[in-house]
Amino acid sequence: MQKELFGRSNELNKEIYSLRSELNKINEEKESWFKKKEELKKEVSSLIKEIKEIKKTKDKSNISVIDLKKQRDGYNNQVKELIKKIKEINKQKLEAIKKHKVTFDPDQIKSKIDALEFKIETEAISFDNEKKIMKQIKQLKKQYGELAEVKKIYDESAKVSKEIEEAKKKAEEFHKQLQGQNLVNKEGYGDFMELSKKIVSLRKEQEE
């Protein structure tokens, strides 16, 4: 009887040892999975932080895009208004040309006057020639004065043409900036979606 009990005791000890070894193995495995879960948790947390930064940048970019569109559209509207204005000025120019029977910019007369006056001041010319030049200058000045209305229209036309070119240039600059910002936003959106998918995948793995 004692021998049987001793034998049974040995069997139980062996069984206890086996169960204890199995339990230790399970605990080690449990610790390993818990450690992996915590690592995944940290990785998810890091990715969430990264995705928040992308969203923050994207929100700023969206504000920037709205502002750039507003600036570009503002200059495009300015170009449209200035084109309407110059069409009206050109109409007035044609009417003035018909009225005064002139087909050239009055500034050409001014240039002739300046050239003749410079000639008198800088060149050694005879008294008779000087009188002739002075007479010519007087006639040109009279003609120039009569064309004051035409000159005013020509000046206004030149001024508006310059404003159109400047507004077009500004609109193009903002359009290029807008294209660049849209490209950045597109790339940022791709990163955002990729990180979102990765977070979903890691969370699923973490739950498992």
CSV table of N, CA, C and O in Angstrom, one decimal, residues 60-115:
chain,number,residue,atom,x,y,z
A,60,LYS,N,-4.2,74.1,-42.8
A,60,LYS,CA,-3.5,75.3,-43.1
A,60,LYS,C,-3.4,75.5,-44.6
A,60,LYS,O,-3.6,76.6,-45.1
A,61,SER,N,-3.1,74.4,-45.3
A,61,SER,CA,-3.0,74.4,-46.7
A,61,SER,C,-4.3,74.8,-47.4
A,61,SER,O,-4.4,75.5,-48.4
A,62,ASN,N,-5.4,74.3,-46.8
A,62,ASN,CA,-6.7,74.6,-47.3
A,62,ASN,C,-7.1,76.1,-47.2
A,62,ASN,O,-7.6,76.7,-48.1
A,63,ILE,N,-6.6,76.6,-46.1
A,63,ILE,CA,-6.8,78.1,-45.9
A,63,ILE,C,-6.0,78.8,-46.9
A,63,ILE,O,-6.4,79.8,-47.5
A,64,SER,N,-4.8,78.4,-47.1
A,64,SER,CA,-3.8,79.0,-48.1
A,64,SER,C,-4.4,78.9,-49.5
A,64,SER,O,-4.4,79.9,-50.3
A,65,VAL,N,-5.0,77.8,-49.9
A,65,VAL,CA,-5.6,77.6,-51.2
A,65,VAL,C,-6.8,78.5,-51.4
A,65,VAL,O,-6.9,79.2,-52.4
A,66,ILE,N,-7.6,78.7,-50.4
A,66,ILE,CA,-8.7,79.6,-50.4
A,66,ILE,C,-8.2,81.1,-50.7
A,66,ILE,O,-8.8,81.8,-51.5
A,67,ASP,N,-7.2,81.4,-49.9
A,67,ASP,CA,-6.6,82.8,-50.0
A,67,ASP,C,-6.0,83.0,-51.4
A,67,ASP,O,-6.2,84.1,-52.0
A,68,LEU,N,-5.3,82.0,-51.9
A,68,LEU,CA,-4.7,82.1,-53.2
A,68,LEU,C,-5.7,82.2,-54.4
A,68,LEU,O,-5.5,83.0,-55.3
A,69,LYS,N,-6.8,81.4,-54.2
A,69,LYS,CA,-7.9,81.5,-55.2
A,69,LYS,C,-8.5,82.9,-55.2
A,69,LYS,O,-8.8,83.4,-56.3
A,70,LYS,N,-8.7,83.4,-54.0
A,70,LYS,CA,-9.3,84.7,-53.9
A,70,LYS,C,-8.5,85.8,-54.5
A,70,LYS,O,-9.0,86.6,-55.3
A,71,GLN,N,-7.1,85.7,-54.3
A,71,GLN,CA,-6.2,86.7,-54.9
A,71,GLN,C,-6.2,86.5,-56.4
A,71,GLN,O,-6.2,87.5,-57.1
A,72,ARG,N,-6.1,85.3,-56.9
A,72,ARG,CA,-6.0,85.1,-58.3
A,72,ARG,C,-7.3,85.6,-59.0
A,72,ARG,O,-7.2,86.3,-60.0
A,73,ASP,N,-8.4,85.2,-58.5
A,73,ASP,CA,-9.7,85.6,-59.1
A,73,ASP,C,-9.9,87.1,-59.0
A,73,ASP,O,-10.5,87.7,-59.9
A,74,GLY,N,-9.4,87.7,-57.9
A,74,GLY,CA,-9.5,89.2,-57.8
A,74,GLY,C,-8.7,89.8,-59.0
A,74,GLY,O,-9.3,90.8,-59.6
A,75,TYR,N,-7.5,89.4,-59.3
A,75,TYR,CA,-6.7,90.0,-60.4
A,75,TYR,C,-7.3,89.6,-61.7
A,75,TYR,O,-7.3,90.5,-62.6
A,76,ASN,N,-7.9,88.4,-61.9
A,76,ASN,CA,-8.6,88.1,-63.1
A,76,ASN,C,-9.8,89.0,-63.4
A,76,ASN,O,-10.0,89.4,-64.5
A,77,ASN,N,-10.5,89.3,-62.3
A,77,ASN,CA,-11.7,90.2,-62.4
A,77,ASN,C,-11.2,91.6,-62.8
A,77,ASN,O,-11.9,92.3,-63.5
A,78,GLN,N,-10.1,92.0,-62.2
A,78,GLN,CA,-9.5,93.3,-62.5
A,78,GLN,C,-9.1,93.4,-63.9
A,78,GLN,O,-9.4,94.4,-64.6
A,79,VAL,N,-8.6,92.3,-64.5
A,79,VAL,CA,-8.2,92.3,-65.9
A,79,VAL,C,-9.4,92.5,-66.8
A,79,VAL,O,-9.4,93.3,-67.7
A,80,LYS,N,-10.5,91.8,-66.4
A,80,LYS,CA,-11.8,91.9,-67.2
A,80,LYS,C,-12.3,93.3,-67.2
A,80,LYS,O,-12.7,93.8,-68.2
A,81,GLU,N,-12.3,93.9,-66.0
A,81,GLU,CA,-12.8,95.3,-65.9
A,81,GLU,C,-11.9,96.3,-66.7
A,81,GLU,O,-12.4,97.2,-67.4
A,82,LEU,N,-10.6,96.1,-66.6
A,82,LEU,CA,-9.7,97.0,-67.4
A,82,LEU,C,-9.8,96.8,-68.9
A,82,LEU,O,-9.6,97.8,-69.6
A,83,ILE,N,-10.1,95.6,-69.3
A,83,ILE,CA,-10.3,95.3,-70.8
A,83,ILE,C,-11.5,96.1,-71.2
A,83,ILE,O,-11.5,96.7,-72.3
A,84,LYS,N,-12.6,96.1,-70.4
A,84,LYS,CA,-13.8,96.8,-70.8
A,84,LYS,C,-13.4,98.3,-70.9
A,84,LYS,O,-13.9,99.0,-71.8
A,85,LYS,N,-12.6,98.8,-69.9
A,85,LYS,CA,-12.2,100.2,-69.9
A,85,LYS,C,-11.4,100.6,-71.1
A,85,LYS,O,-11.7,101.6,-71.7
A,86,ILE,N,-10.4,99.7,-71.5
A,86,ILE,CA,-9.6,100.1,-72.6
A,86,ILE,C,-10.4,100.0,-73.9
A,86,ILE,O,-10.0,100.8,-74.9
A,87,LYS,N,-11.4,99.2,-74.0
A,87,LYS,CA,-12.2,99.2,-75.2
A,87,LYS,C,-12.9,100.5,-75.4
A,87,LYS,O,-13.1,101.0,-76.5
A,88,GLU,N,-13.4,101.0,-74.3
A,88,GLU,CA,-14.1,102.3,-74.3
A,88,GLU,C,-13.1,103.4,-74.7
A,88,GLU,O,-13.5,104.3,-75.4
A,89,ILE,N,-11.9,103.4,-74.1
A,89,ILE,CA,-10.9,104.4,-74.4
A,89,ILE,C,-10.5,104.3,-75.9
A,89,ILE,O,-10.3,105.3,-76.5
A,90,ASN,N,-10.4,103.1,-76.4
A,90,ASN,CA,-10.0,102.9,-77.9
A,90,ASN,C,-11.1,103.5,-78.8
A,90,ASN,O,-10.8,104.0,-79.8
A,91,LYS,N,-12.3,103.4,-78.3
A,91,LYS,CA,-13.5,104.0,-79.0
A,91,LYS,C,-13.3,105.5,-79.1
A,91,LYS,O,-13.5,106.1,-80.1
A,92,GLN,N,-13.0,106.0,-77.9
A,92,GLN,CA,-12.8,107.5,-77.8
A,92,GLN,C,-11.6,107.9,-78.7
A,92,GLN,O,-11.6,109.0,-79.3
A,93,LYS,N,-10.6,107.1,-78.7
A,93,LYS,CA,-9.4,107.4,-79.5
A,93,LYS,C,-9.7,107.5,-81.0
A,93,LYS,O,-9.3,108.4,-81.6
A,94,LEU,N,-10.5,106.5,-81.4
A,94,LEU,CA,-10.9,106.6,-82.9
A,94,LEU,C,-11.7,107.8,-83.2
A,94,LEU,O,-11.5,108.4,-84.3
A,95,GLU,N,-12.6,108.2,-82.3
A,95,GLU,CA,-13.4,109.4,-82.5
A,95,GLU,C,-12.5,110.6,-82.5
A,95,GLU,O,-12.7,111.6,-83.3
A,96,ALA,N,-11.5,110.7,-81.6
A,96,ALA,CA,-10.6,111.9,-81.5
A,96,ALA,C,-9.7,111.9,-82.8
A,96,ALA,O,-9.4,113.0,-83.3
A,97,ILE,N,-9.3,110.8,-83.2
A,97,ILE,CA,-8.5,110.7,-84.5
A,97,ILE,C,-9.2,111.2,-85.7
A,97,ILE,O,-8.7,112.0,-86.5
A,98,LYS,N,-10.5,110.8,-85.8
A,98,LYS,CA,-11.3,111.3,-86.9
A,98,LYS,C,-11.6,112.8,-86.8
A,98,LYS,O,-11.5,113.5,-87.8
A,99,LYS,N,-11.8,113.3,-85.6
A,99,LYS,CA,-12.1,114.7,-85.3
A,99,LYS,C,-10.9,115.6,-85.7
A,99,LYS,O,-11.0,116.6,-86.3
A,100,HIS,N,-9.7,115.1,-85.2
A,100,HIS,CA,-8.5,116.0,-85.4
A,100,HIS,C,-7.7,115.5,-86.6
A,100,HIS,O,-6.6,116.1,-86.9
A,101,LYS,N,-8.2,114.5,-87.3
A,101,LYS,CA,-7.5,114.0,-88.5
A,101,LYS,C,-6.0,113.7,-88.2
A,101,LYS,O,-5.1,114.1,-89.0
A,102,VAL,N,-5.8,112.9,-87.2
A,102,VAL,CA,-4.4,112.5,-86.8
A,102,VAL,C,-4.3,111.0,-86.7
A,102,VAL,O,-5.2,110.4,-86.2
A,103,THR,N,-3.2,110.4,-87.1
A,103,THR,CA,-3.1,109.0,-87.1
A,103,THR,C,-1.8,108.5,-86.3
A,103,THR,O,-1.3,107.5,-86.6
A,104,PHE,N,-1.3,109.4,-85.5
A,104,PHE,CA,-0.1,109.1,-84.7
A,104,PHE,C,-0.2,109.6,-83.3
A,104,PHE,O,-1.1,110.4,-83.0
A,105,ASP,N,0.6,109.1,-82.5
A,105,ASP,CA,0.7,109.5,-81.0
A,105,ASP,C,1.2,110.9,-80.9
A,105,ASP,O,2.3,111.2,-81.5
A,106,PRO,N,0.5,111.9,-80.3
A,106,PRO,CA,1.0,113.3,-80.2
A,106,PRO,C,2.4,113.4,-79.5
A,106,PRO,O,3.0,114.4,-79.7
A,107,ASP,N,2.8,112.4,-78.8
A,107,ASP,CA,4.1,112.4,-78.2
A,107,ASP,C,5.2,112.4,-79.2
A,107,ASP,O,6.3,112.8,-78.9
A,108,GLN,N,4.9,112.0,-80.4
A,108,GLN,CA,5.9,112.1,-81.5
A,108,GLN,C,6.2,113.6,-81.8
A,108,GLN,O,7.4,113.9,-82.1
A,109,ILE,N,5.2,114.4,-81.7
A,109,ILE,CA,5.4,115.9,-81.9
A,109,ILE,C,6.3,116.4,-80.8
A,109,ILE,O,7.2,117.2,-81.0
A,110,LYS,N,6.0,116.0,-79.6
A,110,LYS,CA,6.8,116.4,-78.4
A,110,LYS,C,8.2,116.0,-78.5
A,110,LYS,O,9.1,116.8,-78.2
A,111,SER,N,8.4,114.8,-79.1
A,111,SER,CA,9.8,114.3,-79.3
A,111,SER,C,10.5,115.2,-80.3
A,111,SER,O,11.7,115.5,-80.1
A,112,LYS,N,9.8,115.6,-81.3
A,112,LYS,CA,10.4,116.5,-82.4
A,112,LYS,C,10.8,117.9,-81.8
A,112,LYS,O,11.8,118.4,-82.0
A,113,ILE,N,9.8,118.4,-80.9
A,113,ILE,CA,10.1,119.7,-80.3
A,113,ILE,C,11.3,119.6,-79.4
A,113,ILE,O,12.2,120.5,-79.5
A,114,ASP,N,11.4,118.6,-78.6
A,114,ASP,CA,12.6,118.4,-77.7
A,114,ASP,C,13.9,118.3,-78.5
A,114,ASP,O,14.9,118.8,-78.1
A,115,ALA,N,13.8,117.5,-79.6
A,115,ALA,CA,15.0,117.3,-80.4
A,115,ALA,C,15.5,118.7,-81.0
A,115,ALA,O,16.7,119.0,-81.0
